[in-house]
Amino acid sequence: MDEPCVEQAAWFFHMLETAPTLNLNEPFLLYLLSSPMTDNERLGWLPALAVAIRHQNTGSVLNLLAQWPVPENLPAVTRPWLTRLEAAWEVHRHRRDRDRDTEPFAIAGLVRLDRYRPDSRLPEWLALLRQAIRWRHRPRYERLTALAAWKPSSAANLPPEALTGWIDVWKHLYRPSNGHLSRLIAVQALLNVAETRAEAIGIPPGQLLSELARLITDSREDYPGYDWEPHCLEIWHPARSTPFPPEAVRPVISAWAEVAGVPESSVPGDYWWDTRWVAWNRLMHCEREGWLKRCEINFLTFLARAVREVEDSAILMPVVGWAPPERLESIRADGFHPSSSGTPPACRQSPDWGRRWQGGLEAKVQLHTGALSGDEERELWQDYCHAIRNETETNNLWLLMGLMPKGVVGGMLAGAWLGRQQGGCPEPAFVAHVVLWRYLESRMSSLFSRLDVPGAPGTGRDRTEEVGYHWLLRRECHRFRQSAGINVHPGWLPSLKRLRDLAAALSAGHDPSLCRRRMSSPPVLSSLPEQPHWLAQTGDGIFRPPAGWNRSLSG
């Protein structure tokens, strides 16, 4: 394809429309947000997210969708995708539903996208901000939290009077005479502006960061009774392009680490759970953005704490998305001390799922450090597959998928995952579907990068080369079915024509959902159509096209 992000977008969109469910549920989004992705992969999800936003009503899911990270440098082909995202958020902003107030999440989504617009909507956001400071209680904090996420781009030409008014309102809320929650929101709003307009604020960024660290640490002591406060901790976080010095950011990371270790008994209700989840998520974000390394903070100490203390699978979700470096010489020497004497605990030995995932996380680390013998590694994968086959909670299945090292799909693992398509329950089948598509997409990308095979969908090359791509795709699908030892419904597999249609629509700036082929949940077949005779005749596992294959596969 002309743009790698268009290729990614076509794959992701087609994956969702052929899945047993089109709903982007909360565990799936947690898995995506905690997974290390390239910029093209993050951009590739935007068209699918726009469709999900339009059909979503759950506040927690919309909150995650509003936080989707958009890369700084956008190719021209993705501009229409952002326009559709804005349109989807505008629908939620103007909804009036007594049971589902989605306006704060819609404003948060629009505010975060404002930096990519050629003309900023800052005067509109300023009017909403001045209105919100006159409100009281929860609606006030919901609106302030959403608006505080506004971050101007360095190249934006902003109206001077609007920018001055915006900063003045937040500086007023930042005063010591205001409450803890107002100051917590205001200091993060000022930090977002300070990344590109520090001279306009008049407060040194180091002072703002020190105050933020103090407010984060004091959050559990100044608990106000609003379940919205954990969202107030998610407004600002350092990105790779953040210009602040590491010594100024280090206290904020240390404050998040302190909150992540708060015991459950010290704060009431769900506040503890939500706040710890936010804190772990911030730590993982800092790791992925390289800030722990820049601040000379040893990430393995946090990882060791997760293995020892964290028992909730949802809180572990950001942690298992950790992508270890290519070489990690000695994890024990860096502060990570396994709970057992070198052998990871088996996933099925504990009745408590949290303890099992602690063992799984420990095993993932040891796999990457080469600390396991061949027999121990084989036993680990047997326990892992046993957990996949017997797990009933979708949230835990996403967690298991996150524990799986990238690229490890095949044989016993593939059979365990694809066995979840049985039983008629769409959620486990959706997880298995994502595993299958992740494998196929990575395999096709690997083939084209290594073999320089022409004819990828949307390249405009001649029909013969495109048929070559089609044949390779079908070959990989067949290999996957063989390695899994289980039947996969052909309707779950990619369609070359559909990928081409989606890529063409996305490249032209059209909405792919308008030219969609709506698919119902594919049935599970008891058997697949017979293997092609020309494939069975080879007998050596090598896939060779038959004579006249251009004609036989052109459909």
Coordinates of C-alpha atoms in Angstrom, one line a residue:
M1 CA 0.0 0.0 0.0
D2 CA 1.0 3.6 -0.4
E3 CA 1.0 4.3 3.3
P4 CA 1.9 1.7 6.0
C5 CA -0.8 3.1 8.3
V6 CA -3.4 2.5 5.6
E7 CA -2.3 -1.1 5.4
Q8 CA -2.6 -1.4 9.2
A9 CA -6.0 0.3 9.2
A10 CA -7.4 -2.1 6.6
W11 CA -6.2 -5.1 8.6
F12 CA -7.6 -3.8 11.9
F13 CA -11.0 -2.7 10.5
H14 CA -11.4 -6.0 8.6
M15 CA -10.5 -7.9 11.7
L16 CA -13.2 -6.3 13.8
E17 CA -15.9 -6.7 11.1
T18 CA -15.2 -10.4 10.8
A19 CA -15.1 -10.9 14.5
P20 CA -17.9 -12.6 16.5
T21 CA -18.6 -9.1 18.1
L22 CA -18.0 -5.6 16.8
N23 CA -18.0 -4.1 20.3
L24 CA -14.7 -2.7 21.5
N25 CA -15.2 -3.7 25.2
E26 CA -13.2 -2.5 28.1
P27 CA -10.8 -5.5 28.6
F28 CA -9.9 -5.3 24.9
L29 CA -9.2 -1.6 25.1
L30 CA -7.1 -2.1 28.2
Y31 CA -5.2 -4.8 26.3
L32 CA -4.6 -2.4 23.4
L33 CA -3.6 0.6 25.5
S34 CA -1.1 -1.5 27.5
S35 CA 0.4 -3.1 24.4
P36 CA 3.6 -1.6 22.8
M37 CA 2.6 -0.3 19.4
T38 CA 4.3 1.5 16.6
D39 CA 2.9 4.8 15.4
N40 CA 1.5 3.2 12.3
E41 CA -0.4 0.7 14.5
R42 CA -1.8 3.4 16.7
L43 CA -2.9 5.4 13.6
G44 CA -4.3 2.2 12.0
W45 CA -6.9 1.8 14.8
L46 CA -8.4 5.3 14.3
P47 CA -11.0 4.4 11.7
A48 CA -12.2 1.4 13.8
L49 CA -12.3 3.6 16.9
A50 CA -14.5 6.1 15.2
V51 CA -17.1 3.4 14.5
A52 CA -16.8 2.1 18.1
I53 CA -17.3 5.6 19.5
R54 CA -20.5 6.0 17.6
H55 CA -22.0 2.8 19.0
Q56 CA -20.7 3.0 22.5
N57 CA -22.6 4.2 25.6
T58 CA -20.5 2.9 28.5
G59 CA -18.7 5.7 30.3
S60 CA -15.6 3.7 31.3
V61 CA -15.1 2.5 27.7
L62 CA -15.6 6.1 26.3
N63 CA -13.0 7.3 28.8
L64 CA -10.5 4.8 27.4
L65 CA -11.3 5.7 23.8
A66 CA -10.8 9.4 24.7
Q67 CA -7.3 8.7 25.9
W68 CA -6.2 6.9 22.7
P69 CA -2.7 8.2 21.9
V70 CA -2.3 9.8 18.5
P71 CA 1.2 10.2 17.2
E72 CA 2.7 13.7 16.8
N73 CA 3.4 13.6 13.1
L74 CA 0.3 12.6 11.0
P75 CA 0.5 11.6 7.4
A76 CA -1.9 13.5 5.1
V77 CA -3.9 10.4 4.4
T78 CA -5.0 10.2 8.1
R79 CA -6.5 13.7 8.3
P80 CA -10.0 12.5 7.3
W81 CA -9.8 9.8 9.9
L82 CA -9.5 12.5 12.6
T83 CA -12.4 14.4 11.2
R84 CA -14.6 11.3 11.6
L85 CA -13.4 10.9 15.1
E86 CA -14.4 14.4 15.9
A87 CA -17.8 13.8 14.3
A88 CA -18.3 10.7 16.5
W89 CA -17.4 12.6 19.6
E90 CA -19.8 15.5 18.7
V91 CA -22.7 13.0 18.6
H92 CA -22.0 12.0 22.2
R93 CA -21.4 15.6 23.3
H94 CA -25.0 16.6 22.3
R95 CA -26.7 13.5 23.6
R96 CA -29.2 14.0 26.4
D97 CA -29.7 10.8 28.3
R98 CA -30.5 10.8 32.0
D99 CA -28.9 7.4 32.6
R100 CA -25.8 7.9 30.5
D101 CA -24.1 11.3 30.6
T102 CA -21.4 10.9 27.9
E103 CA -20.7 14.7 27.5
P104 CA -17.5 14.8 29.7
F105 CA -15.9 12.0 27.8
A106 CA -16.9 13.5 24.4
I107 CA -15.4 16.9 25.5
A108 CA -12.2 15.1 26.6
G109 CA -11.9 13.3 23.2
L110 CA -12.5 16.6 21.3
V111 CA -10.0 18.5 23.4
R112 CA -7.3 16.0 22.9
L113 CA -7.8 16.1 19.1
D114 CA -7.7 19.9 19.0
R115 CA -4.0 20.1 18.6
Y116 CA -4.2 18.3 15.2
R117 CA -6.7 20.8 13.8
P118 CA -5.5 23.7 11.5
D119 CA -7.7 26.1 13.5
S120 CA -7.9 25.6 17.3
R121 CA -11.3 25.7 19.1
L122 CA -9.7 27.3 22.1
P123 CA -12.2 30.1 22.4
E124 CA -15.0 27.5 22.6
W125 CA -13.2 25.5 25.3
L126 CA -12.5 28.7 27.2
A127 CA -16.3 29.5 27.3
L128 CA -17.0 26.0 28.6
L129 CA -14.3 26.4 31.2
R130 CA -15.7 29.7 32.6
Q131 CA -19.1 28.0 32.8
A132 CA -17.7 25.0 34.6
I133 CA -16.0 26.9 37.4
R134 CA -19.4 28.3 38.5
W135 CA -20.7 24.7 39.0
R136 CA -20.4 22.6 42.1
H137 CA -19.6 19.0 43.1
R138 CA -19.2 16.2 40.5
P139 CA -20.4 18.0 37.3
R140 CA -17.8 20.7 37.9
Y141 CA -14.9 18.2 38.3
E142 CA -16.0 16.2 35.3
R143 CA -16.0 19.2 33.0
L144 CA -12.7 20.5 34.4
T145 CA -11.0 17.2 34.0
A146 CA -12.1 16.9 30.4
L147 CA -11.0 20.5 29.5
A148 CA -7.7 20.2 31.3
A149 CA -6.4 17.7 28.7
W150 CA -6.1 20.5 26.1
K151 CA -2.5 20.7 24.9
P152 CA -1.5 23.1 22.1
S153 CA 0.9 22.1 19.4
S154 CA 4.1 24.1 19.0
A155 CA 3.0 25.3 15.5
A156 CA -0.5 26.3 16.4
N157 CA -1.5 29.9 15.8
L158 CA -3.7 30.6 18.8
P159 CA -5.7 33.7 19.5
P160 CA -3.6 35.6 22.1
E161 CA -6.6 36.8 24.2
A162 CA -8.0 33.2 24.3
L163 CA -4.7 31.7 25.4
T164 CA -4.3 34.4 28.1
G165 CA -7.8 33.8 29.4
W166 CA -7.2 30.1 29.4
I167 CA -4.1 30.4 31.5
D168 CA -5.6 32.9 33.9
V169 CA -8.5 30.6 34.7
W170 CA -6.2 27.7 35.5
K171 CA -3.9 29.9 37.5
H172 CA -6.8 31.0 39.6
L173 CA -7.8 27.4 40.3
Y174 CA -4.2 26.7 41.1
R175 CA -4.1 29.0 44.1
P176 CA -3.6 27.5 47.5
S177 CA -7.0 28.7 48.7
N178 CA -8.7 26.3 46.4
G179 CA -9.5 22.7 47.3
H180 CA -7.2 19.7 46.6
L181 CA -9.1 18.4 43.6
S182 CA -9.3 21.8 41.8
R183 CA -5.5 22.3 42.3
L184 CA -4.8 18.7 41.1
I185 CA -6.6 19.4 37.9
A186 CA -5.3 22.9 37.4
V187 CA -1.6 22.0 37.8
Q188 CA -1.9 19.3 35.1
A189 CA -3.7 21.7 32.8
L190 CA -0.9 24.2 33.2
L191 CA 1.7 21.5 32.5
N192 CA 0.0 20.6 29.3
V193 CA 0.3 24.2 28.2
A194 CA 3.8 24.5 29.5
E195 CA 5.1 21.8 27.2
T196 CA 4.9 24.3 24.3
R197 CA 4.1 27.7 25.9
A198 CA 6.1 27.8 29.1
E199 CA 6.9 31.5 28.7
A200 CA 3.2 32.4 28.6
I201 CA 2.4 30.8 32.0
G202 CA 5.0 32.6 34.2
I203 CA 5.4 29.6 36.6
P204 CA 8.5 27.5 36.2
P205 CA 7.7 23.9 35.0
G206 CA 9.8 22.5 37.9
Q207 CA 7.6 24.2 40.4
L208 CA 4.5 22.8 38.7
L209 CA 5.9 19.3 38.7
S210 CA 6.9 19.5 42.4
E211 CA 3.4 20.6 43.3
L212 CA 1.9 17.8 41.1
A213 CA 4.0 15.2 42.9
R214 CA 2.8 16.5 46.3
L215 CA -0.9 16.5 45.2
I216 CA -0.6 12.9 43.9
T217 CA 0.9 11.7 47.1
D218 CA -1.8 13.5 49.2
S219 CA -4.7 12.1 47.1
R220 CA -5.4 9.2 49.4
E221 CA -5.4 11.5 52.5
D222 CA -7.6 14.2 50.9
Y223 CA -10.1 11.7 49.5
P224 CA -13.2 13.9 48.9
G225 CA -15.8 11.2 48.4
Y226 CA -16.0 11.6 44.6
D227 CA -15.4 8.6 42.5
W228 CA -14.2 10.9 39.7
E229 CA -10.9 11.7 41.4
P230 CA -8.9 8.8 39.9
H231 CA -9.7 10.3 36.4
C232 CA -8.1 13.5 37.6
L233 CA -4.8 11.7 37.9
E234 CA -4.8 10.8 34.2
I235 CA -4.7 14.3 32.7
W236 CA -1.0 14.9 32.2
H237 CA 1.8 12.4 31.6
P238 CA 5.2 12.9 30.0
A239 CA 5.6 12.0 26.3
R240 CA 8.8 11.4 24.4
S241 CA 8.7 15.0 23.2
T242 CA 8.1 16.5 26.6
P243 CA 10.9 19.1 27.1
F244 CA 11.1 19.0 30.9
P245 CA 14.4 17.9 32.5
P246 CA 14.5 14.3 34.0
E247 CA 15.3 15.6 37.5
A248 CA 12.1 17.6 37.5
V249 CA 9.9 14.7 36.3
R250 CA 11.4 12.1 38.7
P251 CA 9.4 13.2 41.8
V252 CA 6.1 12.8 39.8
I253 CA 7.1 9.2 38.8
S254 CA 8.0 8.5 42.4
A255 CA 4.6 9.8 43.6
W256 CA 2.8 7.5 41.1
A257 CA 5.0 4.6 42.4
E258 CA 3.9 5.4 46.0
V259 CA 0.2 5.4 45.1
A260 CA 0.6 2.1 43.2
G261 CA 1.8 0.6 46.4
V262 CA -1.1 1.9 48.6
P263 CA -2.7 -1.0 50.6
E264 CA -6.3 -1.7 50.0
S265 CA -7.4 -1.1 53.6
S266 CA -6.1 2.5 53.6
V267 CA -8.8 4.0 51.4
P268 CA -12.5 3.2 51.0
G269 CA -14.4 1.5 48.2
D270 CA -13.5 1.5 44.6
Y271 CA -11.3 4.5 45.0
W272 CA -8.3 2.3 45.9
W273 CA -8.8 0.1 42.9
D274 CA -9.2 2.9 40.4
T275 CA -6.4 4.9 41.8
R276 CA -3.9 2.0 41.8
W277 CA -4.9 1.2 38.2
V278 CA -4.2 4.7 37.1
A279 CA -0.9 4.7 39.0
W280 CA 0.3 1.5 37.4
N281 CA -0.9 2.7 34.0
R282 CA 1.2 5.9 34.4
L283 CA 4.3 3.9 35.4
M284 CA 3.9 1.7 32.3
H285 CA 3.4 4.7 30.1
C286 CA 6.6 6.2 31.5
E287 CA 8.4 3.0 30.8
R288 CA 7.2 2.8 27.2
E289 CA 8.0 6.5 26.6
G290 CA 11.5 6.0 27.9
W291 CA 11.1 8.3 31.0
L292 CA 12.1 5.7 33.6
K293 CA 15.4 5.3 31.8
R294 CA 15.9 9.0 31.4
C295 CA 15.2 9.5 35.1
E296 CA 17.5 6.6 36.0
I297 CA 14.7 4.7 37.8
N298 CA 15.0 0.9 37.8
F299 CA 11.8 -0.4 36.3
L300 CA 12.5 -3.9 37.6
T301 CA 11.8 -2.8 41.1
F302 CA 8.2 -1.9 40.1
L303 CA 8.0 -5.2 38.2
A304 CA 9.1 -7.1 41.3
R305 CA 6.4 -5.3 43.4
A306 CA 3.7 -6.3 40.9
V307 CA 4.7 -9.9 41.2
R308 CA 4.6 -9.8 45.0
E309 CA 1.7 -7.5 45.7
V310 CA -0.8 -7.0 42.8
E311 CA -3.5 -9.6 42.7
D312 CA -6.2 -8.0 40.6
S313 CA -6.0 -9.0 36.9
A314 CA -7.3 -5.7 35.7
I315 CA -4.6 -3.8 37.5
L316 CA -2.0 -6.2 36.1
M317 CA -3.2 -5.5 32.6
P318 CA -0.9 -2.4 32.1
V319 CA 2.0 -4.3 33.7
V320 CA 1.9 -7.3 31.4
G321 CA 2.1 -5.0 28.4
W322 CA 5.8 -4.4 29.3
A323 CA 8.0 -5.1 26.4
P324 CA 11.4 -6.2 27.7
P325 CA 14.6 -5.1 26.0
E326 CA 16.3 -7.3 23.5
R327 CA 18.9 -8.3 26.0
L328 CA 18.4 -8.4 29.7
E329 CA 21.6 -9.9 31.2
S330 CA 20.7 -10.6 34.8
I331 CA 17.3 -9.8 36.2
R332 CA 18.3 -11.0 39.7
A333 CA 21.2 -8.5 39.8
D334 CA 18.8 -5.7 38.9
G335 CA 16.6 -6.1 41.9
F336 CA 14.1 -8.7 40.7
H337 CA 13.8 -11.6 43.1
P338 CA 11.5 -14.5 42.1
S339 CA 9.3 -15.9 44.8
S340 CA 10.5 -19.4 44.0
S341 CA 13.9 -20.9 43.6
G342 CA 14.3 -20.4 39.9
T343 CA 11.2 -22.2 38.8
P344 CA 8.1 -20.1 38.1
P345 CA 4.9 -21.1 39.8
A346 CA 2.5 -23.1 37.6
C347 CA -0.5 -21.2 36.5
R348 CA -2.9 -23.9 37.6
Q349 CA -1.5 -24.5 41.1
S350 CA -3.2 -21.6 42.9
P351 CA -7.0 -21.3 43.3
D352 CA -6.6 -17.5 43.3
W353 CA -6.4 -16.0 39.8
G354 CA -4.4 -13.0 41.0
R355 CA -1.7 -15.3 42.3
R356 CA -1.7 -17.2 39.0
W357 CA -1.1 -14.0 37.0
Q358 CA 1.7 -13.0 39.4
G359 CA 3.3 -16.3 38.5
G360 CA 2.6 -15.7 34.8
L361 CA 4.2 -12.3 34.9
E362 CA 7.2 -13.7 36.7
A363 CA 7.4 -16.4 34.1
K364 CA 7.3 -13.9 31.3
V365 CA 10.3 -12.1 32.8
Q366 CA 12.2 -15.3 33.2
L367 CA 11.5 -16.3 29.6
H368 CA 13.1 -13.1 28.4
T369 CA 16.1 -13.6 30.5
G370 CA 16.8 -17.2 29.6
A371 CA 16.4 -18.2 33.3
L372 CA 14.4 -21.4 32.4
S373 CA 15.6 -24.7 31.3
G374 CA 14.0 -26.5 28.4
D375 CA 11.9 -28.7 30.7
E376 CA 10.8 -25.7 32.8
E377 CA 9.9 -23.8 29.7
R378 CA 7.9 -26.7 28.3
E379 CA 6.0 -27.1 31.6
L380 CA 5.3 -23.4 31.6
W381 CA 3.6 -23.5 28.2
Q382 CA 1.6 -26.5 29.2
D383 CA 0.3 -24.7 32.3
Y384 CA -0.4 -21.6 30.1
C385 CA -2.4 -23.6 27.6
H386 CA -4.3 -25.2 30.4
A387 CA -5.3 -21.8 31.7
I388 CA -6.4 -20.6 28.3
R389 CA -8.6 -23.6 27.8
N390 CA -10.3 -23.4 31.2
E391 CA -10.5 -19.6 31.9
T392 CA -14.1 -18.3 31.9
E393 CA -13.5 -14.6 32.5
T394 CA -12.9 -12.5 29.3
N395 CA -10.8 -10.0 31.3
N396 CA -8.4 -12.8 32.3
L397 CA -8.2 -14.1 28.7
W398 CA -7.0 -10.7 27.6
L399 CA -4.5 -10.8 30.4
L400 CA -3.2 -14.2 29.3
M401 CA -2.8 -12.8 25.8
G402 CA -0.7 -10.0 27.2
L403 CA 1.5 -12.4 29.0
M404 CA 2.2 -14.2 25.7
P405 CA 5.5 -13.1 24.2
K406 CA 5.0 -11.2 20.9
G407 CA 5.2 -13.5 17.9
V408 CA 4.7 -16.8 19.9
V409 CA 1.6 -18.2 18.2
G410 CA 1.7 -21.7 16.8
G411 CA 1.3 -25.4 17.6
M412 CA 0.1 -26.1 21.1
L413 CA -0.6 -22.4 21.8
A414 CA -2.7 -21.9 18.6
G415 CA -4.7 -25.0 19.5
A416 CA -5.4 -23.7 23.0
W417 CA -6.5 -20.3 21.8
L418 CA -8.6 -21.4 18.8
G419 CA -10.3 -24.0 21.0
R420 CA -12.1 -21.0 22.6
Q421 CA -14.2 -20.5 19.5
Q422 CA -16.2 -23.6 20.7
G423 CA -19.2 -23.2 23.0
G424 CA -21.1 -20.3 21.4
C425 CA -19.8 -17.6 23.8
P426 CA -18.7 -14.6 21.7
E427 CA -16.2 -13.0 24.1
P428 CA -13.6 -15.9 24.3
A429 CA -14.1 -16.4 20.6
F430 CA -13.2 -12.7 20.0
V431 CA -10.0 -13.1 22.0
A432 CA -9.1 -16.1 19.9
H433 CA -10.0 -14.2 16.7
V434 CA -7.6 -11.4 17.7
V435 CA -4.8 -13.9 18.3
L436 CA -5.4 -15.4 14.8
W437 CA -5.4 -12.1 13.1
R438 CA -2.3 -10.8 15.0
Y439 CA -0.4 -13.9 13.8
L440 CA -1.5 -13.6 10.2
E441 CA -0.8 -9.9 10.0
S442 CA 2.7 -10.3 11.5
R443 CA 3.4 -13.3 9.2
M444 CA 2.4 -11.4 6.0
S445 CA 4.4 -8.3 7.0
S446 CA 7.4 -10.6 7.8
L447 CA 7.1 -12.3 4.4
F448 CA 7.0 -9.1 2.4
S449 CA 9.8 -7.6 4.4
R450 CA 12.1 -10.6 4.0
L451 CA 11.2 -11.8 0.5
D452 CA 10.2 -8.4 -1.0
V453 CA 7.1 -10.1 -2.5
P454 CA 5.2 -7.6 -4.6
G455 CA 1.5 -7.3 -4.9
A456 CA 0.3 -6.2 -1.5
P457 CA -3.3 -5.0 -1.5
G458 CA -3.8 -1.5 -2.8
T459 CA -0.4 -1.1 -4.5
G460 CA -2.0 -0.8 -7.9
R461 CA 0.3 -3.5 -9.3
D462 CA -0.9 -6.0 -12.0
R463 CA -3.3 -8.7 -11.3
T464 CA -0.8 -11.5 -11.4
E465 CA 1.2 -10.1 -8.5
E466 CA -1.9 -9.5 -6.5
V467 CA -2.9 -13.1 -6.9
G468 CA 0.6 -14.0 -5.6
Y469 CA -0.2 -12.1 -2.4
H470 CA -3.6 -13.8 -2.2
W471 CA -1.9 -17.2 -2.6
L472 CA 0.6 -16.4 0.2
L473 CA -2.2 -15.3 2.5
R474 CA -4.1 -18.5 1.9
R475 CA -0.9 -20.5 2.5
E476 CA -0.3 -18.8 5.8
C477 CA -3.9 -19.4 6.9
H478 CA -3.6 -23.1 6.0
R479 CA -0.3 -23.3 7.9
F480 CA -1.9 -21.8 11.0
R481 CA -4.8 -24.3 10.8
Q482 CA -2.3 -27.1 10.5
S483 CA -0.2 -26.0 13.4
A484 CA -3.2 -25.4 15.6
G485 CA -4.7 -28.8 14.9
I486 CA -8.1 -27.3 15.0
N487 CA -10.7 -26.1 12.5
V488 CA -11.0 -22.4 11.9
H489 CA -14.1 -21.1 10.1
P490 CA -13.0 -19.6 6.7
G491 CA -15.2 -16.6 7.4
W492 CA -12.8 -15.5 10.1
L493 CA -9.9 -15.3 7.7
P494 CA -8.9 -12.2 5.7
S495 CA -10.4 -11.5 2.3
L496 CA -8.0 -10.0 -0.2
K497 CA -10.8 -8.2 -2.0
R498 CA -12.2 -6.7 1.2
L499 CA -8.7 -5.6 2.3
R500 CA -8.3 -3.9 -1.1
D501 CA -11.7 -2.2 -0.8
L502 CA -11.0 -0.9 2.7
A503 CA -7.5 0.3 1.7
A504 CA -9.0 2.2 -1.3
A505 CA -11.7 3.8 0.9
L506 CA -9.2 4.8 3.6
S507 CA -6.7 6.2 1.1
A508 CA -9.5 8.3 -0.5
G509 CA -10.6 9.6 2.9
H510 CA -14.0 7.8 2.8
D511 CA -15.7 6.2 5.8
P512 CA -14.9 2.4 5.5
S513 CA -18.1 1.6 7.5
L514 CA -20.2 3.0 4.6
C515 CA -18.8 0.4 2.1
R516 CA -18.8 -2.4 4.7
R517 CA -19.8 -6.0 4.4
R518 CA -21.6 -6.5 7.6
M519 CA -20.9 -10.0 8.9
S520 CA -22.8 -12.0 11.4
S521 CA -21.1 -14.2 13.9
P522 CA -19.6 -17.0 11.8
P523 CA -20.7 -20.5 12.7
V524 CA -18.2 -23.0 13.9
L525 CA -17.8 -25.8 11.3
S526 CA -17.3 -29.4 12.3
S527 CA -14.9 -29.8 9.4
L528 CA -13.3 -27.6 6.8
P529 CA -13.6 -28.2 3.0
E530 CA -11.1 -30.8 1.8
Q531 CA -7.5 -29.8 1.3
P532 CA -6.7 -28.9 -2.3
H533 CA -5.4 -32.0 -4.1
W534 CA -2.3 -30.1 -5.3
L535 CA -1.4 -29.2 -1.7
A536 CA -2.0 -32.8 -0.4
Q537 CA 0.2 -34.3 -3.2
T538 CA 3.4 -32.5 -2.0
G539 CA 3.5 -34.5 1.2
D540 CA 6.5 -32.6 2.5
G541 CA 4.9 -29.7 4.1
I542 CA 6.2 -27.3 1.4
F543 CA 3.4 -25.2 -0.2
R544 CA 3.8 -25.0 -3.9
P545 CA 1.4 -23.4 -6.4
P546 CA -0.1 -25.7 -9.0
A547 CA 0.2 -25.3 -12.7
G548 CA -2.2 -22.5 -13.7
W549 CA -2.5 -21.2 -10.2
N550 CA -3.2 -17.7 -11.4
R551 CA -6.5 -18.9 -12.8
S552 CA -7.5 -21.2 -9.9
L553 CA -7.0 -18.6 -7.2
S554 CA -8.1 -15.5 -9.0
G555 CA -11.5 -15.5 -7.3

